[in-house]
Amino acid sequence: MTNLSSFVRRASGAFSGSTTYSRLLVLCTLSLSGGGLVAYSESQSEPGSPASEHGEKEREKKRVVLLGTGWAGISFLKDLDVSSYDVQVVSPQNYFAFTPLLPSVTCGTVEARSIAEPVRNIVKKRSAEIQFWEAEAIKIDAAKNEVFCKSNIDKETRDFSLEYDYLIIAVGAQVNTFGTPGVLENCHFLKELEDAQKIRRTVTDCFEKAVLPGLSEEERKRNLHFVIVGGGPTGVEFAAELHDYIQEDLINLYPTIKDLVRITLIQSGDHILNSFDERISSFAEKKFQRDGIEVLTECRVVNVSDKEITMKIKSTGAVCSIPHGLVLWSTGVGTRPAIKDFMEQIGQGKRRVLATNEWLRVKECENVYALGDCATIDQRKVMEDISAIFAAADKDNSDLLKDPQGNPRREVDIEGFKLALSHVDTQMKSLPATAQVAAQQGAYLARNFNHRQQCIEHPEGPRRFRGLGRHHFRPFRYKHFGQFAPLGGEQAAAELPGDWVSMGHSTQWLWYSVYASKQVSWRTRVLVVSDWTRRFIFGRDSSRI
């Protein structure tokens, strides 16, 4: 056997100088029991060989660069057939956060790590290799198909760039201050997990400062006045969580100042939760009134200092100021600087948010898609296509507005029809900036990428009125599954499909069930449920960590 191996090595070396890289050595061995055939091959891939073709195929994969690991980005990443693409992910956070539970994190009902799933945990579960970089996209060059990124970990780390065949923008949005002076310097926000942790520490600080000796009654009241600006779901949920935290835990720890605590919610509209059914808005306002949470409607904040918040009452025009210990600003979202710069490049500089078509492709860009809070679907107006629709329907040029005798049809009033269509256009609304919308958009776009070649060969979309053939894909259609609003005291309100409204304690348990089931992994699901259980048994932890 040793002689055979030595022969094989010498024979292989003899062929090494040949221009042919693949060799087959056939050795015939004879033994007393019979003959056998041993084959030895030494191959090096040459152009046209199967191994070389496999390598070329890998390099031919289209590169998909995903910006962001929020609801839209993670939903796209989880559903995408990553074996068909070279996938590269860039995000300033190396985790996915279950943002609907951020208000619970602010008061210790749920721990921060319980709603965070590391992106690399999600990546490793996929069969193909996905590259991830913890960095922030600072500029998009639409002309060169390139993204410039900067690491958030080390300031000395060099910036880097990534080329792409397809770019998926899912970076979310930032807080919209509406240019109000003092907001950035003196307010808290609730967009990221770090925001919730900061609020939790500040709430504890306010109580600790209020019990220090030597403070006047007014100073104690100011430290214990918590103000929420914005009566949407985030503001209402935080107010409810804070009220429960104070009543169930903090007043037992700080009994001497329990009568000085005050919570105020400021809303510029005439009702809180105005995106919900009016029955829910009314129920929430009445519950807050019973709980002692002051709701100020039709008030617009005009200035925020480190100790006071100034607002204007719309009905009277009067301006007044109230002291505060903490202010949460929750009034809407705005566009991030990198996306604003990108919009300037592609002619969308005058818009407030990045516009896409019904297939989530950014307008004026063939290979860029945008999902979630950073974008809005710019629905085509029916009136823009009405002439093309009529032309497509009138295949024999018989004039649909005339009868067979050539007389105008009495039952068709084209001007009235146009007026009705214009009214339909005015009733079209943009989709809300919610996790539910973002997740559905991510799943939709991943499906389109998975079936791209198939749908190019056999289009499944609607007919093109301005051109020939059909669209490759069906347009995105959002399906609303309802929305919840926890109101504290183990009560919640829910608005579900079919005009079904539910409020009370049973709805809170439905909220627990739905939010537990929607966790991104079994790990976070177990952690969240255990946090809820711990809170029921031991209460919330007020440690300043």
PDB file of C-alpha atoms in Angstrom, residues 27-38:
ATOM      1  CA  LEU A  27      -4.026   1.738 -11.480  1.00  0.00           C
ATOM      2  CA  CYS A  28      -4.600  -1.892 -11.984  1.00  0.00           C
ATOM      3  CA  THR A  29      -3.805  -3.973  -8.979  1.00  0.00           C
ATOM      4  CA  LEU A  30      -3.673  -7.692  -9.037  1.00  0.00           C
ATOM      5  CA  SER A  31      -3.880  -9.889  -6.083  1.00  0.00           C
ATOM      6  CA  LEU A  32      -4.413 -13.552  -5.380  1.00  0.00           C
ATOM      7  CA  SER A  33      -8.108 -12.942  -4.810  1.00  0.00           C
ATOM      8  CA  GLY A  34      -8.674 -11.073  -8.060  1.00  0.00           C
ATOM      9  CA  GLY A  35      -8.247  -7.692  -9.659  1.00  0.00           C
ATOM     10  CA  GLY A  36      -9.471  -4.263  -8.704  1.00  0.00           C
ATOM     11  CA  LEU A  37      -9.609  -0.798 -10.195  1.00  0.00           C
ATOM     12  CA  VAL A  38      -8.436   2.238  -8.249  1.00  0.00           C
TER      13      VAL A  38
END
